[in-house]
Tab-separated table of C-alpha atoms in Angstrom:
chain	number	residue	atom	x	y	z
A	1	UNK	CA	81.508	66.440	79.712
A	2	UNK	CA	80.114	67.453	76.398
A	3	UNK	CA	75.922	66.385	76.012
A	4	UNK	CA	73.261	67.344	73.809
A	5	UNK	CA	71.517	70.166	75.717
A	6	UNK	CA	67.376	70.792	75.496
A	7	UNK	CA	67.037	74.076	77.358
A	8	UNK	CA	63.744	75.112	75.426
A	9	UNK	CA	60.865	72.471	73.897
A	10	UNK	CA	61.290	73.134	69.828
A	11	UNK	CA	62.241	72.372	66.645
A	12	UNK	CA	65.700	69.992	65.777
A	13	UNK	CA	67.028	73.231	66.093
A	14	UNK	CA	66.839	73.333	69.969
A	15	UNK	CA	69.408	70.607	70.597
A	16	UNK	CA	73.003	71.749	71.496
A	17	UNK	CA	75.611	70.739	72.424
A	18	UNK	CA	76.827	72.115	75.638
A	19	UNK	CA	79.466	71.233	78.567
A	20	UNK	CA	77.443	69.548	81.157
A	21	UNK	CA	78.203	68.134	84.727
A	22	UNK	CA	79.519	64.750	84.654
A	23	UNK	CA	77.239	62.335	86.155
A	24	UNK	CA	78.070	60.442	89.123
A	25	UNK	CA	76.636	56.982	90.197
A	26	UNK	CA	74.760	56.733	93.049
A	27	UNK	CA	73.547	53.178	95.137
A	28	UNK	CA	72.382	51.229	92.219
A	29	UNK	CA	73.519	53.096	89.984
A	30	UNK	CA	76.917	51.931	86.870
A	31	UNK	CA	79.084	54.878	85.148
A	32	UNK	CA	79.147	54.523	81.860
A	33	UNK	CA	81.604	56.057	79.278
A	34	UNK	CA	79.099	56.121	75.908
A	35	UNK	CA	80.000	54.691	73.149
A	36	UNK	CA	76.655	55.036	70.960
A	37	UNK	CA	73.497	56.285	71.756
A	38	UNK	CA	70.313	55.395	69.519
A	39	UNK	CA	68.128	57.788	68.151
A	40	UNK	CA	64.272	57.234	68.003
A	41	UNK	CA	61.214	58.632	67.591
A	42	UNK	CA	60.560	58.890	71.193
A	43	UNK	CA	63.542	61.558	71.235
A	44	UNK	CA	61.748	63.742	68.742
A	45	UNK	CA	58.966	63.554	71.043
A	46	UNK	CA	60.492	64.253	74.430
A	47	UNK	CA	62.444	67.226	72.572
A	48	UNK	CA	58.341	68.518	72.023
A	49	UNK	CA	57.763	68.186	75.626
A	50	UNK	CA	55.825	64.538	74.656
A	51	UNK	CA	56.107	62.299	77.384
A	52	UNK	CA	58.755	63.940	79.023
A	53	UNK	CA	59.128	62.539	82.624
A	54	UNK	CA	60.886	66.284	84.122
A	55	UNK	CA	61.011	69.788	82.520
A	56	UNK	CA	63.908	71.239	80.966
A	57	UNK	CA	66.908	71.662	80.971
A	58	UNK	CA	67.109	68.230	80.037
A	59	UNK	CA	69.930	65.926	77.911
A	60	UNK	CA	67.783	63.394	75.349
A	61	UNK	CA	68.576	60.305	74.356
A	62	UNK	CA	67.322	56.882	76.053
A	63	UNK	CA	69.116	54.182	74.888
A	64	UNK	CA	72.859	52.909	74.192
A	65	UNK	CA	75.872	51.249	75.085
A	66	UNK	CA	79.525	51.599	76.440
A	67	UNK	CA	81.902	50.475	78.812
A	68	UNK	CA	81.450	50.987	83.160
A	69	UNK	CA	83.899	52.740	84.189
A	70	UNK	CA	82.925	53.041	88.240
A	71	UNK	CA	79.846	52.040	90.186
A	72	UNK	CA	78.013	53.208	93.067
A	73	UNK	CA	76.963	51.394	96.372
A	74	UNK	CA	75.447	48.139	96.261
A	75	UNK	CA	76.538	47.097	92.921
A	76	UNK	CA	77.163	43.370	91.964
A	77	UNK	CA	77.970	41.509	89.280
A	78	UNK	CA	79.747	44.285	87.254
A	79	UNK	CA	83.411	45.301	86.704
A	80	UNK	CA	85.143	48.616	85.246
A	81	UNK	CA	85.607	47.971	81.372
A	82	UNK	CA	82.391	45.630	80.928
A	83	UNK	CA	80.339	46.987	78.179
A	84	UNK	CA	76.813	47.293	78.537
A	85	UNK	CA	73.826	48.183	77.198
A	86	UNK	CA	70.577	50.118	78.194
A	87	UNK	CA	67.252	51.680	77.100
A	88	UNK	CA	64.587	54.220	78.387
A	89	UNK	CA	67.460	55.659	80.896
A	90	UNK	CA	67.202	59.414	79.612
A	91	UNK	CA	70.513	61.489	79.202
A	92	UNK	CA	72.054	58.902	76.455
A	93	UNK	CA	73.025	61.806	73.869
A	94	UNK	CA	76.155	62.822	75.822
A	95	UNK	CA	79.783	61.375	76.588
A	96	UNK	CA	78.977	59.988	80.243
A	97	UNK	CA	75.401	58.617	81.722
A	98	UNK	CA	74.965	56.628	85.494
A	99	UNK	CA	72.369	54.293	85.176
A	100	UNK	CA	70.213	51.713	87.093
A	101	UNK	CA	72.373	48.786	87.054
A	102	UNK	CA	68.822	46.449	86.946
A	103	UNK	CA	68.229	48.378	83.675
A	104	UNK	CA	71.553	47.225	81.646
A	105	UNK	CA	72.161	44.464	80.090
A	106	UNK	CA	75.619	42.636	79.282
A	107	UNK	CA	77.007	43.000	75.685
A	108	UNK	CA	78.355	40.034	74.966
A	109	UNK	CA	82.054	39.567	73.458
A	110	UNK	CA	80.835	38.998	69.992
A	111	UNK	CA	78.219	41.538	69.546
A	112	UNK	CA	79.921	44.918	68.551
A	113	UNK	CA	78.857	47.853	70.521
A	114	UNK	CA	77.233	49.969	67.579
A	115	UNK	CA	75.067	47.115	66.959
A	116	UNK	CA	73.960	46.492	70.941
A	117	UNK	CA	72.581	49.821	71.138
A	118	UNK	CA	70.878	49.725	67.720
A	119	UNK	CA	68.712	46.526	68.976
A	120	UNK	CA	67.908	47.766	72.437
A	121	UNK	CA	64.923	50.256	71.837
A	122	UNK	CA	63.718	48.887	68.142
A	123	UNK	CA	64.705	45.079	69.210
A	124	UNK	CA	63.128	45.005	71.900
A	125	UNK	CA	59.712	47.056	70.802
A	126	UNK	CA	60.342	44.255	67.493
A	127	UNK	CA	60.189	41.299	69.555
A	128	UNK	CA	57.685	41.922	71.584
A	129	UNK	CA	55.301	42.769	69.124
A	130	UNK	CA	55.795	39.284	67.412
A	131	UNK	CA	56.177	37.202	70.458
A	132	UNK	CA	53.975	38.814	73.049
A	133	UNK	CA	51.077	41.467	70.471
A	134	UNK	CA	50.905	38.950	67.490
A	135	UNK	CA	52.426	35.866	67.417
A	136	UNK	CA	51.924	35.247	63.965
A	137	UNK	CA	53.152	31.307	63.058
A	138	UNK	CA	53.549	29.485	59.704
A	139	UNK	CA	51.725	30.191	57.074
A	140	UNK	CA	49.896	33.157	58.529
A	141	UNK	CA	50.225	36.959	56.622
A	142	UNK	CA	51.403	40.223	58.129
A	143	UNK	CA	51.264	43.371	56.838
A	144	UNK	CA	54.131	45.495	58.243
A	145	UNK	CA	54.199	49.587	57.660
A	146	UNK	CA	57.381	51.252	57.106
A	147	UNK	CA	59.062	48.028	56.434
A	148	UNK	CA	62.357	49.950	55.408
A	149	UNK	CA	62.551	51.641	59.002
A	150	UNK	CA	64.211	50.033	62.003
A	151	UNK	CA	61.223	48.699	63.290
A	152	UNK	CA	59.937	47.525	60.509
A	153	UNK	CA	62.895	45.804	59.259
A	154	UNK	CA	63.608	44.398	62.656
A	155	UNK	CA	59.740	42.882	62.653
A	156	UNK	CA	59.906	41.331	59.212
A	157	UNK	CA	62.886	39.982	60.038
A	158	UNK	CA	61.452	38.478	63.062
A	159	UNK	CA	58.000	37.034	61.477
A	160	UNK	CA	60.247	35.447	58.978
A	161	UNK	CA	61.752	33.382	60.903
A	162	UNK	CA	58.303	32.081	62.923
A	163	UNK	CA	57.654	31.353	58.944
A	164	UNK	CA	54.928	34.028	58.637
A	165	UNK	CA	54.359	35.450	55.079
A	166	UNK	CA	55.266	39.215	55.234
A	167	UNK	CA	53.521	42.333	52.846
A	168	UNK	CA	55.506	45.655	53.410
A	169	UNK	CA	54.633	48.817	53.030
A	170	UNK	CA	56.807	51.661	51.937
A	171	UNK	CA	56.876	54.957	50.815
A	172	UNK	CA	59.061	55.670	48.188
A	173	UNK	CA	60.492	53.525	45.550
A	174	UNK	CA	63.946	53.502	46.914
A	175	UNK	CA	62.532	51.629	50.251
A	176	UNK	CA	61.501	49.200	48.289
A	177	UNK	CA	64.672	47.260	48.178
A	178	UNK	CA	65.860	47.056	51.640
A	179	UNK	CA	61.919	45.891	52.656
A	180	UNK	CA	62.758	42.843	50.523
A	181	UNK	CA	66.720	42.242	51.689
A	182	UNK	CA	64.343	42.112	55.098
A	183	UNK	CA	62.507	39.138	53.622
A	184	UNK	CA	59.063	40.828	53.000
A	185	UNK	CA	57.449	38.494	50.675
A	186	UNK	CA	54.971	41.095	48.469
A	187	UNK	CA	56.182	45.276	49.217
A	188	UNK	CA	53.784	48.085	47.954
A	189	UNK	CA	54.632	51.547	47.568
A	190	UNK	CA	52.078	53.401	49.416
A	191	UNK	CA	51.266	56.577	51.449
A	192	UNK	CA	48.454	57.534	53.994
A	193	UNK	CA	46.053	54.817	53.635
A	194	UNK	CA	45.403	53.636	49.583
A	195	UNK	CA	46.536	49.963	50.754
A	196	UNK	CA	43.589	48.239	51.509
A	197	UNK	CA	42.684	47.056	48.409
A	198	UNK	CA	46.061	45.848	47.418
A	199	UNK	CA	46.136	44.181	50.454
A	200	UNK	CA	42.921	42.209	50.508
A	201	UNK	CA	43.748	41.281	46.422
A	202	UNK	CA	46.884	39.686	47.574
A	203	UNK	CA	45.319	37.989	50.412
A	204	UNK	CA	42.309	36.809	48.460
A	205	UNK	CA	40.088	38.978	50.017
A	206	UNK	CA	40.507	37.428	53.413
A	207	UNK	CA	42.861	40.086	54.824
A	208	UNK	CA	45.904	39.722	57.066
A	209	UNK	CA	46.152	38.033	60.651
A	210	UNK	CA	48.148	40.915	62.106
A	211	UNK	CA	49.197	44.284	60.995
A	212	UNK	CA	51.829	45.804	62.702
A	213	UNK	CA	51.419	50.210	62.330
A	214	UNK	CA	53.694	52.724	63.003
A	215	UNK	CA	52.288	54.872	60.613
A	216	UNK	CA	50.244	57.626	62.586
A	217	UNK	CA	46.500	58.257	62.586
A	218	UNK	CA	46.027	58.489	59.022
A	219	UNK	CA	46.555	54.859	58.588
A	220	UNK	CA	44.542	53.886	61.678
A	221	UNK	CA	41.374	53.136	60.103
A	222	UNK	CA	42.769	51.662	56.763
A	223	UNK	CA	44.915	49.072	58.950
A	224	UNK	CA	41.799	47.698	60.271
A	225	UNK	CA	39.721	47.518	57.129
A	226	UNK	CA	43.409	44.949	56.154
A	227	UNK	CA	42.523	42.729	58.938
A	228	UNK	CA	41.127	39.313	58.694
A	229	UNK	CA	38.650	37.484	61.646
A	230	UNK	CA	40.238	37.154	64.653
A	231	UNK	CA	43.252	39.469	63.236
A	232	UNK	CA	45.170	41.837	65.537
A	233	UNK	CA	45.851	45.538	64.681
A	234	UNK	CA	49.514	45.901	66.609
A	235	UNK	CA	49.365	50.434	67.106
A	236	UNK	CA	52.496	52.057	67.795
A	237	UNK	CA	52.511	55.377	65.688
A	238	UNK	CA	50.992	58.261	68.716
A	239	UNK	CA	53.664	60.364	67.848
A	240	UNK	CA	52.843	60.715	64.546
A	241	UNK	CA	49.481	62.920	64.211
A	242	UNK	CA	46.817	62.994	66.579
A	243	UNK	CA	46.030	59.532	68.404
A	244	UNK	CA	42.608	57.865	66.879
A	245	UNK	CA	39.461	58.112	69.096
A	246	UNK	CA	37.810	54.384	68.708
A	247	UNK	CA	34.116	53.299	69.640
A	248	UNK	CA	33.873	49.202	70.417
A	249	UNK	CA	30.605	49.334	68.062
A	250	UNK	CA	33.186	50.745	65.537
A	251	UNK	CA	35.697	47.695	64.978
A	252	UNK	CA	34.417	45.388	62.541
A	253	UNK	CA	34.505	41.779	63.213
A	254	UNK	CA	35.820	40.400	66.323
A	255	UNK	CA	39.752	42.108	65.735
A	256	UNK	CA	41.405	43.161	68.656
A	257	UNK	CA	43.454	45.935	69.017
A	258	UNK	CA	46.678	46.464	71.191
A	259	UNK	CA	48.392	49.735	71.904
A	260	UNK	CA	51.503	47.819	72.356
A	261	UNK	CA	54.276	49.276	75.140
A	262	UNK	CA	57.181	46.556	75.546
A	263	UNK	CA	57.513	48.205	79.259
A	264	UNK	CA	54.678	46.728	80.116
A	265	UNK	CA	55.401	43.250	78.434
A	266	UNK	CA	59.255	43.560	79.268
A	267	UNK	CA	58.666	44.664	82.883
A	268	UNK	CA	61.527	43.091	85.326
A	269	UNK	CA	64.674	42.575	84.428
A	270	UNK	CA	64.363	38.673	84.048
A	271	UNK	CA	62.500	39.445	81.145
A	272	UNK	CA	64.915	42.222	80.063
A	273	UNK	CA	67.247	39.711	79.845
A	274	UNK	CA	65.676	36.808	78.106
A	275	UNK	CA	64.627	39.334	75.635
A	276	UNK	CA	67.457	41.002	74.778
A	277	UNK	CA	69.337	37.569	75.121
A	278	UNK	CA	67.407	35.910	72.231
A	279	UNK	CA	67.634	39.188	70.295
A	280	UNK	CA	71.868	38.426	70.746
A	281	UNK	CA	71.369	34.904	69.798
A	282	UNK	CA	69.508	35.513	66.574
A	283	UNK	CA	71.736	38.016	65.739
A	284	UNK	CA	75.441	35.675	66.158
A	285	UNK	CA	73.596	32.950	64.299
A	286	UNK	CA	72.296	35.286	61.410
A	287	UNK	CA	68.896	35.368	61.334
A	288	UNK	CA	68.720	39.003	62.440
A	289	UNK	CA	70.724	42.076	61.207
A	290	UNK	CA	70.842	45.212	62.472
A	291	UNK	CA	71.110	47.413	60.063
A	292	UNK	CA	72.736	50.898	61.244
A	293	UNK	CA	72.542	53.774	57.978
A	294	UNK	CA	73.769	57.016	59.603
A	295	UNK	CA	76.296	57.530	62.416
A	296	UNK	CA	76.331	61.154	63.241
A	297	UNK	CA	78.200	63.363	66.083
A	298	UNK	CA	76.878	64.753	69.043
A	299	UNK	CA	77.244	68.373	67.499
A	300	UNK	CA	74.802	66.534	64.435
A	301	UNK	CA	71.722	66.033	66.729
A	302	UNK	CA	69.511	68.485	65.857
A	303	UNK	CA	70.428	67.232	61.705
A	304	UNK	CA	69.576	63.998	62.550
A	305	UNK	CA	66.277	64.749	64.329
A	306	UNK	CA	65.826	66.291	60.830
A	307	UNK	CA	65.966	63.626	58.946
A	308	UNK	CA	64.669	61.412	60.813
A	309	UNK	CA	61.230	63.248	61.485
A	310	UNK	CA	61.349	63.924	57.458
A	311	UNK	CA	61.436	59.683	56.840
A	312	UNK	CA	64.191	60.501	54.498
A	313	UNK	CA	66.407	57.941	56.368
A	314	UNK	CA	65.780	54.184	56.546
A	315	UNK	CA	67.201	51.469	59.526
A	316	UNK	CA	68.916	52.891	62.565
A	317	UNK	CA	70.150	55.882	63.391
A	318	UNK	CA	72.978	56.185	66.266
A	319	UNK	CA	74.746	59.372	67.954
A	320	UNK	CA	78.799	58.867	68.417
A	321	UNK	CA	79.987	60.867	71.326
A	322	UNK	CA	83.715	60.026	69.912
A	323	UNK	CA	83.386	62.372	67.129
């Protein structure tokens, strides 16, 4: 099969595409013909050697969906042709991948495949945050960084409908639009940290309940100067910069901070599936799109590491093995 190939840690330019031997499924395990595979941060990272669970040579990618097309021993509850959908299972960027069949979940008939593996990885990491890190509810403020990206679209979105009041940040003037067709109430055009004031005027000085940063380390310090009492910096950015080095005598107030992993809130696959299953629902009923910007080929991986590590690109990115 044809798979996007790391065989040294690098640049974008590092990933090729090279023939590589087809999986097979062992006990536990579905075959999956790929139909999309997402592209994330966490791939530019593992491409770096960051977080990478084995050395290389090693095929990226961790999340996506298709259709089974055999199954090893001990498998239940699946038939060839089901589609499916999975994340952190690495080997994604490629035509074939086996995976754990406790770590898929069922597409269901009216959710189109593109879209399935577009909400697995920034979905779930979205609704976690707003159900599990901050729960923000009615009439409560959020600010939300990179509120054009995947994430950040996918958490306004999601605060919106618990009827929080949402201030985006974005940065360049063209993001500013698709922050507000999110339903960000207030967006500001901003870069590295020269928010806080705009922030606190539009708050009346009391600052935000919750901020929600994927922004890196150079944003670390000005997130928490947004905060309110009692307010709850949610920190996702590591692989952007080096990771902030906090003292307890350091955070103002009594804020909390969260360093917030959905594999440790979405830990069994129970929870995988209630999840992913409410993600589904608010997606058929409309409350939640998925907006996917740039389909690219497998031979296009390295490009779209590019542009993605560059922030010229805005929602979700996928890989199409088809073309």
């Amino acid at each position: 099969m044809r798979a996007v190939v790391v065989e040294e840690l690098g640049g974008p330019e590092v990933l090729r595409v090279k023939e590589w031997p087809d999986p097979e499924p062992g006990p536990g395990e579905l075959l999956v013909d790929i139909e999309f595979a997402g592209i994330n941060f966490m791939d530019t990272g593992s491409r770096v050697g960051f977080g990478l669970p084995h050395g290389v040579p090693f095929v990226p990618g961790v999340e996506g969906a298709g259709r089974v097309t055999a199954f090893g021993e001990g498998v239940s509850g699946f038939a060839v042709g089901d589609r499916v959908a999975w994340v952190s299972v690495y080997g994604s960027y490629a035509e074939r991948i086996a995976v754990p069949a406790d770590q898929v979940v069922p597409v269901p008939d009216d959710i189109p495949s593109d879209v399935a593996a577009a909400t697995m990885m920034q979905g779930l990491t979205a609704h976690h945050f707003v159900t599990e890190s901050a729960p923000l509810t009615e009439g409560q403020t959020a600010l939300v960084h990179s509120a054009a990206g995947g994430v950040g679209r996918t958490v306004t979105q999601l605060l919106k409908l618990r009827g929080a009041r949402v201030i985006g940040l974005v940065s360049r003037a063209e993001k500013v639009p698709m922050a507000k067709a999110a339903g960000a109430d207030e967006v500001l055009l901003s870069s590295g940290g020269d928010f806080v004031d705009r922030v606190k005027d539009l708050t009346g000085g009391e600052g935000v309940q919750a901020v929600y940063d994927g922004g890196g380390a150079s944003t670390f310090w000005p997130s928490i100067e947004t905060l309110g009492r009692v307010g709850t910096l949610v920190y996702y950015g590591p692989l952007i910069g080096d990771i902030p080095t906090v003292r307890m005598f350091d955070l103002p107030r009594s804020i909390k901070v969260t360093y917030a992993v959905y594999a440790d809130h979405v830990h069994s696959r129970e929870l995988l599936l209630k999840h992913t299953g409410d993600l589904f629902q608010k997606i058929r009923e409309g409350g939640l799109r998925i907006d996917i910007t740039e389909r690219y080929p497998l031979c296009a991986a390295g490009q779209a590491h590019t542009d993605i590590e560059s922030r010229r690109t805005s929602g979700k990115l996928l890989l199409d093995p088809a073309r």
